[in-house]
JSON list of C-alpha atoms in Angstrom, two decimals:
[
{"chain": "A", "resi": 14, "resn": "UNK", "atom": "CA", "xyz": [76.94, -49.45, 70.95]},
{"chain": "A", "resi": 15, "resn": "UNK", "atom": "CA", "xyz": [75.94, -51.04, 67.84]},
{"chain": "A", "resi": 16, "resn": "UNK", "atom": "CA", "xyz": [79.45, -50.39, 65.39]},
{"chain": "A", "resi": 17, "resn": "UNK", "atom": "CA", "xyz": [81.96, -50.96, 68.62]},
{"chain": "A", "resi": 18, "resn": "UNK", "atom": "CA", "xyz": [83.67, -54.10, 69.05]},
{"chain": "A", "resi": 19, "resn": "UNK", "atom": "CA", "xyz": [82.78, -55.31, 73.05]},
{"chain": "A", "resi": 20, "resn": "UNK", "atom": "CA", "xyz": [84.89, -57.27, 75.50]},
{"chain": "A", "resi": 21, "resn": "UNK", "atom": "CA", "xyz": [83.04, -60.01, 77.79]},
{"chain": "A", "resi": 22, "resn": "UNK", "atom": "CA", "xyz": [82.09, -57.74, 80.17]},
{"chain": "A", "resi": 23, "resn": "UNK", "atom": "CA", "xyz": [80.31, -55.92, 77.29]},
{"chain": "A", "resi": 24, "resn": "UNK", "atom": "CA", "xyz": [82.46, -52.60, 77.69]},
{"chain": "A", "resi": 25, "resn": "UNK", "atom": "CA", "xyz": [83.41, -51.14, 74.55]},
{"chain": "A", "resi": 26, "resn": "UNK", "atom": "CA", "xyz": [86.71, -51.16, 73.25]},
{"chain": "A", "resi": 27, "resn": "UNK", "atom": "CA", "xyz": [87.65, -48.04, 72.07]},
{"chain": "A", "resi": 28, "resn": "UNK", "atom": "CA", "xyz": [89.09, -47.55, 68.42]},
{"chain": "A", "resi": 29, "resn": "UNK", "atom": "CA", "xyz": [92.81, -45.81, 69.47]},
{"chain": "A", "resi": 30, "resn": "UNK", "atom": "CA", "xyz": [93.85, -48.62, 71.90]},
{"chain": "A", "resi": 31, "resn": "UNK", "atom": "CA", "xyz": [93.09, -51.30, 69.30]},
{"chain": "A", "resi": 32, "resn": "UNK", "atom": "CA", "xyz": [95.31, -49.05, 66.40]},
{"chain": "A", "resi": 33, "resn": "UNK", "atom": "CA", "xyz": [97.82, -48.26, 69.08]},
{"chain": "A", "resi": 34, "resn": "UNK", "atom": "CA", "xyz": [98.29, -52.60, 70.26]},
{"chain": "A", "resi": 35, "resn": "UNK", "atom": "CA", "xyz": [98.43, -53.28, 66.68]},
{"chain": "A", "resi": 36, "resn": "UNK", "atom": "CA", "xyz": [101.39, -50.53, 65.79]},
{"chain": "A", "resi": 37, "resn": "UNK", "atom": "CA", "xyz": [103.22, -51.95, 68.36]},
{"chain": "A", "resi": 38, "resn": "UNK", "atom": "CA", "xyz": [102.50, -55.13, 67.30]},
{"chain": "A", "resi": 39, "resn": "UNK", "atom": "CA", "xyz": [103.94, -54.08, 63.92]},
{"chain": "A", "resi": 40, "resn": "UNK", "atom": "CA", "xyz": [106.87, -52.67, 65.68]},
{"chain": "A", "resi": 41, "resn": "UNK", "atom": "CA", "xyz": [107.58, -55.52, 67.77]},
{"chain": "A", "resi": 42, "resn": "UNK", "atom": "CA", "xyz": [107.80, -58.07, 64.33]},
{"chain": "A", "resi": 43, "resn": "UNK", "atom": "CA", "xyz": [109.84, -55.45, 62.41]},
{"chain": "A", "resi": 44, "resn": "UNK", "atom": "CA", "xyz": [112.22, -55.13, 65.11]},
{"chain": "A", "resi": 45, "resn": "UNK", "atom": "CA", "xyz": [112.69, -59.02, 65.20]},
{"chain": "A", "resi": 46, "resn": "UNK", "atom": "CA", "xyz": [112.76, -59.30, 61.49]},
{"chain": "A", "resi": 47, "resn": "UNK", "atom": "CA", "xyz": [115.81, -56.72, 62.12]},
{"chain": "A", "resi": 48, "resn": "UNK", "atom": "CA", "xyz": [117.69, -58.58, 64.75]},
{"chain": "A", "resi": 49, "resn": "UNK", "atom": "CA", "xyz": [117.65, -61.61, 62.73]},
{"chain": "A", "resi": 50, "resn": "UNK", "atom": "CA", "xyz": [118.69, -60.04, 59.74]},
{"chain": "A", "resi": 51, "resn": "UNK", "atom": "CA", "xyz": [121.95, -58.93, 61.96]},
{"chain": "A", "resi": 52, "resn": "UNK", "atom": "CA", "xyz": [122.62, -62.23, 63.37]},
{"chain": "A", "resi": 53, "resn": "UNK", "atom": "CA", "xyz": [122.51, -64.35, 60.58]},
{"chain": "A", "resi": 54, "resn": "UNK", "atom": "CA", "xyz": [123.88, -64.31, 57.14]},
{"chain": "A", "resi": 55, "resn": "UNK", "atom": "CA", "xyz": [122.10, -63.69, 54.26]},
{"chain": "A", "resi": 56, "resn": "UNK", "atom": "CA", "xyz": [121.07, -66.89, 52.29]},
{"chain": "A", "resi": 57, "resn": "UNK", "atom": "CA", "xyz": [121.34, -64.31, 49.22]},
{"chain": "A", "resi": 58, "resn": "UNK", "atom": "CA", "xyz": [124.74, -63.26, 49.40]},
{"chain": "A", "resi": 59, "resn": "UNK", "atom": "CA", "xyz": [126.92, -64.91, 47.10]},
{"chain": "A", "resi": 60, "resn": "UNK", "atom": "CA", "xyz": [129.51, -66.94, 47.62]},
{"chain": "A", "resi": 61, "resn": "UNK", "atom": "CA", "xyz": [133.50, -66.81, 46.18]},
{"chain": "A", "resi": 62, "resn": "UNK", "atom": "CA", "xyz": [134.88, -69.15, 43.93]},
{"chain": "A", "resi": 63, "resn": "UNK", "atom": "CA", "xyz": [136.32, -71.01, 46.38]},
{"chain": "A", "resi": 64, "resn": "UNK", "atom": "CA", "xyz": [133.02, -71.95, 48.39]},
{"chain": "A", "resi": 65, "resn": "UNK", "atom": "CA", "xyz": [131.48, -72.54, 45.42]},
{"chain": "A", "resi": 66, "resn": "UNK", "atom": "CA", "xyz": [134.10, -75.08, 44.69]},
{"chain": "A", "resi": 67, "resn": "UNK", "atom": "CA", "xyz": [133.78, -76.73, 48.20]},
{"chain": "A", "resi": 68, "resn": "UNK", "atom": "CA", "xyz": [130.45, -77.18, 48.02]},
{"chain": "A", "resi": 69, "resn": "UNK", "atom": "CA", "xyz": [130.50, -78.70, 44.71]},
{"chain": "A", "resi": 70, "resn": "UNK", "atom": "CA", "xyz": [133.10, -80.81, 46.47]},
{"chain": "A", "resi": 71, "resn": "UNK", "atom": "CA", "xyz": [131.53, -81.82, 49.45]},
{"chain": "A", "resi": 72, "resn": "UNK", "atom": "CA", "xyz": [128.38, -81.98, 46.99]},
{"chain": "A", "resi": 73, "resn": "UNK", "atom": "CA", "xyz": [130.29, -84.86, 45.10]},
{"chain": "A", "resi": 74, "resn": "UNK", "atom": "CA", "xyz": [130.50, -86.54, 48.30]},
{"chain": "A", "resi": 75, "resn": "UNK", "atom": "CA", "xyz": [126.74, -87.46, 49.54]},
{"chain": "A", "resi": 76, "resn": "UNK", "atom": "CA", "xyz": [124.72, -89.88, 48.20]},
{"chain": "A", "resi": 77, "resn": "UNK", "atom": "CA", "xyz": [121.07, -88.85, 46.74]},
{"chain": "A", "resi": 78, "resn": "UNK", "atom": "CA", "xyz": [118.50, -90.60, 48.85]},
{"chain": "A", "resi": 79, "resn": "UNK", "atom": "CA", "xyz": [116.16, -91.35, 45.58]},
{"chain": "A", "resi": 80, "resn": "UNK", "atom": "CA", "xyz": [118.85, -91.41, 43.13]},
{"chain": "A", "resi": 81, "resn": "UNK", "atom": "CA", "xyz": [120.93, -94.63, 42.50]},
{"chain": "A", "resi": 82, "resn": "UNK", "atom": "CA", "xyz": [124.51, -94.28, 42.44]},
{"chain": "A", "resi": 83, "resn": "UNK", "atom": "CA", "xyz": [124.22, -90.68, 42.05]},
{"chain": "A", "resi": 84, "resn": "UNK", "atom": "CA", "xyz": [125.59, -87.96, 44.24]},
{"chain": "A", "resi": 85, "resn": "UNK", "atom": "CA", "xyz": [123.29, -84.73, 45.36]},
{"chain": "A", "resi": 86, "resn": "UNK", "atom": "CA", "xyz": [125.72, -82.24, 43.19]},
{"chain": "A", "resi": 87, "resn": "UNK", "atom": "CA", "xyz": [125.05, -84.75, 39.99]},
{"chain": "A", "resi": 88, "resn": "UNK", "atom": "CA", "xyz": [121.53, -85.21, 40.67]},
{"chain": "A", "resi": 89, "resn": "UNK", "atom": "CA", "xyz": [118.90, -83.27, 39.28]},
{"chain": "A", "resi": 90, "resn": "UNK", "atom": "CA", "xyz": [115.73, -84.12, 41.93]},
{"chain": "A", "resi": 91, "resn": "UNK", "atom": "CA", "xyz": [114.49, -81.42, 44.44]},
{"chain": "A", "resi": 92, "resn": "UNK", "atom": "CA", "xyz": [115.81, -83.31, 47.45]},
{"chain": "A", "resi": 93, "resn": "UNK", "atom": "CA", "xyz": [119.29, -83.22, 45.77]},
{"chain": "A", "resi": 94, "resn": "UNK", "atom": "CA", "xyz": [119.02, -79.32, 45.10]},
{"chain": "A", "resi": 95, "resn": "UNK", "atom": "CA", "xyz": [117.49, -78.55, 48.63]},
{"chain": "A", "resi": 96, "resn": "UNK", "atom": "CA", "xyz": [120.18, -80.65, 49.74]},
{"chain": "A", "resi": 97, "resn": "UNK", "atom": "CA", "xyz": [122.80, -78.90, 48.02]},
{"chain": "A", "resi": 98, "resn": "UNK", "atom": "CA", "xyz": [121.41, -75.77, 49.25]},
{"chain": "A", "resi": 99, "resn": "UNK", "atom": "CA", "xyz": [121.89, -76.59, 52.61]},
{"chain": "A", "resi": 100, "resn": "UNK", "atom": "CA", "xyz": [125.70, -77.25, 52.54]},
{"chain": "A", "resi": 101, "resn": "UNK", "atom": "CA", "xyz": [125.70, -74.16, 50.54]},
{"chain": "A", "resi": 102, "resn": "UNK", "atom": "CA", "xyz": [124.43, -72.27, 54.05]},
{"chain": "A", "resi": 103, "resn": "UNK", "atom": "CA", "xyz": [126.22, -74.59, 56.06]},
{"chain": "A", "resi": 104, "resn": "UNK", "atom": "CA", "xyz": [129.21, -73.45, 53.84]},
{"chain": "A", "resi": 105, "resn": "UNK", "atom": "CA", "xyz": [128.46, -69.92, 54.02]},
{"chain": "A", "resi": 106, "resn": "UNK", "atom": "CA", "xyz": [128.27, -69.99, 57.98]},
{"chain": "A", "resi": 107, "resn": "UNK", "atom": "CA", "xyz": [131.73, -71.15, 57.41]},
{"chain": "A", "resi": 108, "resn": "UNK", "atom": "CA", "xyz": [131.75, -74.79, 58.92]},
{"chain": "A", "resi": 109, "resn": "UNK", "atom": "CA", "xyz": [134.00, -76.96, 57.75]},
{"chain": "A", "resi": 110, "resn": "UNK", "atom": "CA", "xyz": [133.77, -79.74, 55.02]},
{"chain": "A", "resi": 111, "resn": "UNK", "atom": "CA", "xyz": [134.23, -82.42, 58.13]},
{"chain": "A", "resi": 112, "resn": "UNK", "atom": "CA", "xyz": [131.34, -80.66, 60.39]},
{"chain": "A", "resi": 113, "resn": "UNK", "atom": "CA", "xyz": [128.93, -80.73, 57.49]},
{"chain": "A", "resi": 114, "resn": "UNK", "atom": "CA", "xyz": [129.64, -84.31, 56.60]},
{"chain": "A", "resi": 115, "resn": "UNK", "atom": "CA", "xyz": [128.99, -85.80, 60.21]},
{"chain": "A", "resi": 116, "resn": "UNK", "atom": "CA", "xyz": [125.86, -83.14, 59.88]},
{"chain": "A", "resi": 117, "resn": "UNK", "atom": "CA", "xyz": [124.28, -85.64, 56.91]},
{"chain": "A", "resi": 118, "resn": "UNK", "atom": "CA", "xyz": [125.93, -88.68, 58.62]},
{"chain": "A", "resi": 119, "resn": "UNK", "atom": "CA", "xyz": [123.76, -88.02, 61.49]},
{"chain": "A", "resi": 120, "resn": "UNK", "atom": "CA", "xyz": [120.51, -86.99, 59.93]},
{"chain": "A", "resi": 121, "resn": "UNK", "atom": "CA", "xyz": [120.77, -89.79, 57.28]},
{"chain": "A", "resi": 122, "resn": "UNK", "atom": "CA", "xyz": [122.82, -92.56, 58.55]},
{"chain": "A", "resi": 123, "resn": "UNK", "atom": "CA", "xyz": [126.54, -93.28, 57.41]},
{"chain": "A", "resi": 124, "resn": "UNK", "atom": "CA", "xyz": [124.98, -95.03, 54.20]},
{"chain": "A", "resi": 125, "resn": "UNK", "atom": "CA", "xyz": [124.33, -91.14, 53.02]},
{"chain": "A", "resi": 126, "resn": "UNK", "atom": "CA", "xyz": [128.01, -90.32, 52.63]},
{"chain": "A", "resi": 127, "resn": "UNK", "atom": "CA", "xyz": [129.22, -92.05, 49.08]},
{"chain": "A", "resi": 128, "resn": "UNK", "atom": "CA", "xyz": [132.99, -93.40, 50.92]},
{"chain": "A", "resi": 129, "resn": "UNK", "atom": "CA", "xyz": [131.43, -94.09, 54.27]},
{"chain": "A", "resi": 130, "resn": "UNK", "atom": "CA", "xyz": [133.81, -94.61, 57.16]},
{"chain": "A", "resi": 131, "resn": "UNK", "atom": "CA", "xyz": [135.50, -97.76, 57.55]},
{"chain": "A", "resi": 132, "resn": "UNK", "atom": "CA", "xyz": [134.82, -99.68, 60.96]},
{"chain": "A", "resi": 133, "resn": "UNK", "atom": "CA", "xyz": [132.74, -102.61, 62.10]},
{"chain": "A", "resi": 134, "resn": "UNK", "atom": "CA", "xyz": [131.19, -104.07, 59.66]},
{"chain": "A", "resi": 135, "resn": "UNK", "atom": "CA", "xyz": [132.20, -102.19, 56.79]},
{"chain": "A", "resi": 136, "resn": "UNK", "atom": "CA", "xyz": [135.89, -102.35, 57.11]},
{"chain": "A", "resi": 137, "resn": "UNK", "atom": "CA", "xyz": [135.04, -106.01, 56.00]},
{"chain": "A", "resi": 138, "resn": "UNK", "atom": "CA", "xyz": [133.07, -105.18, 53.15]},
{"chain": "A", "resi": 139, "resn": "UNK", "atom": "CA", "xyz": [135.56, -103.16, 51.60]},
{"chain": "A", "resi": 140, "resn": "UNK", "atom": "CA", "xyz": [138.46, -105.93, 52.08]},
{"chain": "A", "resi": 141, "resn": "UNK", "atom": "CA", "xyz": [136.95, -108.73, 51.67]},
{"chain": "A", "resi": 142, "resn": "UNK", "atom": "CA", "xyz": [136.68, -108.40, 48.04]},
{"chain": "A", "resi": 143, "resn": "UNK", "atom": "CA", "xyz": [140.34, -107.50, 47.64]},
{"chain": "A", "resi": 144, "resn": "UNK", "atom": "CA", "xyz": [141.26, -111.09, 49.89]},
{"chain": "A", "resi": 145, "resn": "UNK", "atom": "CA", "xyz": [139.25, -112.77, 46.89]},
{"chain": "A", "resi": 146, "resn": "UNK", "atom": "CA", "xyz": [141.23, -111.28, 43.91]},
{"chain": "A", "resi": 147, "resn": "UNK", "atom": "CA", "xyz": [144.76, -111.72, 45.93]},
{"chain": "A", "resi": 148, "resn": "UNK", "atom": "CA", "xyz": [143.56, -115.48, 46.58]},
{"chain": "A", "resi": 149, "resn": "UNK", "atom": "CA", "xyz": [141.88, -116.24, 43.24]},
{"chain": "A", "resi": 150, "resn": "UNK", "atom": "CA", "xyz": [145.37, -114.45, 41.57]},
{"chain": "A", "resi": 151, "resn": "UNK", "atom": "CA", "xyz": [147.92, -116.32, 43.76]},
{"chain": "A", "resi": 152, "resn": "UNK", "atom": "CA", "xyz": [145.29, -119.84, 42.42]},
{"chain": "A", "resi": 153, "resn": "UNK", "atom": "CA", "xyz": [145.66, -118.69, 39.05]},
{"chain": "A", "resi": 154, "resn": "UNK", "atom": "CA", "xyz": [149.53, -117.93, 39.39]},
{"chain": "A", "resi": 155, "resn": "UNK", "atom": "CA", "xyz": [149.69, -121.79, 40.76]},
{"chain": "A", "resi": 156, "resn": "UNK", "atom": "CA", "xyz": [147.77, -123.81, 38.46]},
{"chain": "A", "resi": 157, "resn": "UNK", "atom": "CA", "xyz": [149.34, -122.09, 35.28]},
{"chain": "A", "resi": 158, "resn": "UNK", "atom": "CA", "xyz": [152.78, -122.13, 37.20]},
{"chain": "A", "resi": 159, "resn": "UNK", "atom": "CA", "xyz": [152.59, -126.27, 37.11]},
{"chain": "A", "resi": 160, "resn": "UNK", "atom": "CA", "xyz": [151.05, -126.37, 33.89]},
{"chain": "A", "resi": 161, "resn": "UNK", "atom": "CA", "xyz": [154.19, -124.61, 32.39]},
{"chain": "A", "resi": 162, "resn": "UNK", "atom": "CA", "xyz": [156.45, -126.60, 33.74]},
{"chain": "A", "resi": 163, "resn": "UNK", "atom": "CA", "xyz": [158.60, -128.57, 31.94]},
{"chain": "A", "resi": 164, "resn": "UNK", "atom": "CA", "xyz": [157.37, -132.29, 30.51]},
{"chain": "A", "resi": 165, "resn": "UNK", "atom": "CA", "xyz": [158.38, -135.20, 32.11]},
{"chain": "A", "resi": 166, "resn": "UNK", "atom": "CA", "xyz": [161.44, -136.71, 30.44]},
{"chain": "A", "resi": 167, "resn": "UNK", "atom": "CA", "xyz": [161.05, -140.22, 28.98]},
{"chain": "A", "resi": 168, "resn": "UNK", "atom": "CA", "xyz": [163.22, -142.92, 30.78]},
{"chain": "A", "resi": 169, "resn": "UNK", "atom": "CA", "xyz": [166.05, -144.24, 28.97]},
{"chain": "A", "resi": 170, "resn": "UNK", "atom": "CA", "xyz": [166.42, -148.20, 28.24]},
{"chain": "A", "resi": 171, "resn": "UNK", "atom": "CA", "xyz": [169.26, -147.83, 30.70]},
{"chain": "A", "resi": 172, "resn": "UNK", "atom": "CA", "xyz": [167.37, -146.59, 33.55]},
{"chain": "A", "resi": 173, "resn": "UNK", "atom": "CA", "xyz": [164.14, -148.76, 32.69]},
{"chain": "A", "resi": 174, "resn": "UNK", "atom": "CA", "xyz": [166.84, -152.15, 32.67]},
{"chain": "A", "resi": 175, "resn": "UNK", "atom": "CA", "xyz": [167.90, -150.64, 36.48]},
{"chain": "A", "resi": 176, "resn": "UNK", "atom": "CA", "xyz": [164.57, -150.12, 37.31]},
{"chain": "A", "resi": 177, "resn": "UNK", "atom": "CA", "xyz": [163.57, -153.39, 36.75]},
{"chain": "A", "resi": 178, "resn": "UNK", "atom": "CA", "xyz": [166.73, -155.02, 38.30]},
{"chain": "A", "resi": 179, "resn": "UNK", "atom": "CA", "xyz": [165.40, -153.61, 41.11]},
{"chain": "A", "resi": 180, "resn": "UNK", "atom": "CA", "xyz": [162.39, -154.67, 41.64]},
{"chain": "A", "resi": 181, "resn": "UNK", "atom": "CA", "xyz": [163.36, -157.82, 40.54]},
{"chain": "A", "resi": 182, "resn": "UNK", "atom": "CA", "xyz": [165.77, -158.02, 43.32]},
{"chain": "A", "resi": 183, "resn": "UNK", "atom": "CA", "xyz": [163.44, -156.70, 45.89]},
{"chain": "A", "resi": 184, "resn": "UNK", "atom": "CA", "xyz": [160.54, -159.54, 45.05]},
{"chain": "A", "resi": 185, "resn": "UNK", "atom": "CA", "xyz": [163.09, -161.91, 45.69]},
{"chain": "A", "resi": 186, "resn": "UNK", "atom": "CA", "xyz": [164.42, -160.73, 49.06]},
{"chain": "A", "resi": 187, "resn": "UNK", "atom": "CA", "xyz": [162.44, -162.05, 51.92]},
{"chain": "A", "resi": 188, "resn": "UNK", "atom": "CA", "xyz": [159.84, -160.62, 53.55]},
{"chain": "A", "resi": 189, "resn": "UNK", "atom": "CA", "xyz": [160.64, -158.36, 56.72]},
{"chain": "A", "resi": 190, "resn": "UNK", "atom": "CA", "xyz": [159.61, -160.08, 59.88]},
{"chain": "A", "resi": 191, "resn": "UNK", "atom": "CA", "xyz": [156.27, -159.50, 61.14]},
{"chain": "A", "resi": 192, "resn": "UNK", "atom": "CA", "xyz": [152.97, -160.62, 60.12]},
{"chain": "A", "resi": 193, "resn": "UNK", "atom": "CA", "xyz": [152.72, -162.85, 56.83]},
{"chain": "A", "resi": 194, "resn": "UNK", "atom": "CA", "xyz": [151.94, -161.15, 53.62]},
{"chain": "A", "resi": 195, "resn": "UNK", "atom": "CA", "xyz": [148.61, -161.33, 51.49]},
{"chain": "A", "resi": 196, "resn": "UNK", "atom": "CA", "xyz": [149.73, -162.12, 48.34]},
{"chain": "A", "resi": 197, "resn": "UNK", "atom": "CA", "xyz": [147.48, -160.09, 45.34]}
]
């Protein structure tokens, strides 16, 4: 037939089976639509003040890929705000500020996270700079310590005249025993 839609073994198809396949198609996609609408939590529904203040929190704590020095709740690019977004749901499904941390860690790397953890490598990093100022403090604390100390005292004639008793005295002694003495 000319205005009927054929299968490969040129049979038609007739009109009711196609309407009936594609109601229960319809049927079938509602019905999921439905059961996911039950399972999961609406990424409408609003969250208390208290969420809202986490997630500006945890917000505060990741870094924006693009941005520099910025974090994703300060920054005004679309990966910040889909990135916000995200720890708004993860919020929402109630995981913790912890779980949704190590989530970012692990998608982006520790350098994500604005106080990454300290081990390894960066453990150093973060003291080593704090060495330098206690060392470059306790230098400074030394040279100005001798340089305020008090002036040498000038000798009096007294002490010069035994000073130079002395050494007149030991020019005349004679030489220890050993090998002879250049003289300069």
């Amino acid at each position: 037939m000319p205005g009927r839609p054929e299968d490969r073994r040129g049979a038609a198809v007739s009109p009711g089976l196609l309407r009936r396949l594609l109601a229960l198609l319809c049927a079938v996609l509602l019905g999921l639509g439905a059961a996911q609408d039950i399972v999961s939590v609406p990424a409408d529904q609003p969250l208390s003040v208290e969420q809202e203040r986490q997630v500006e929190r945890i917000g505060m704590k990741i870094h924006c890929p693009i941005c520099s020095g910025e974090s994703i709740a300060q920054s005004q690019t679309d990966i910040s705000r889909n990135m916000m977004n995200e720890v708004r749901d993860m919020v929402r499904q109630g995981r913790s500020e912890a779980e949704i941390l190590r989530t970012f860690a692990s998608s982006y790397g520790d350098r994500i996270l604005l106080d990454p953890p300290k081990t390894g490598i960066t453990s150093l990093l973060w003291t080593l700079p704090i060495l330098l100022a206690a060392a470059a403090a306790f230098g400074w604390w030394t040279y100005t310590h001798r340089a305020t100390r008090a002036p040498e005292q000038e000798l009096t004639a007294d002490q010069e005249a035994r000073i130079q008793a002395l050494l007149n005295a030991a020019d005349r002694s004679p030489p220890p025993p050993g090998p002879p003495r250049k003289s300069p």
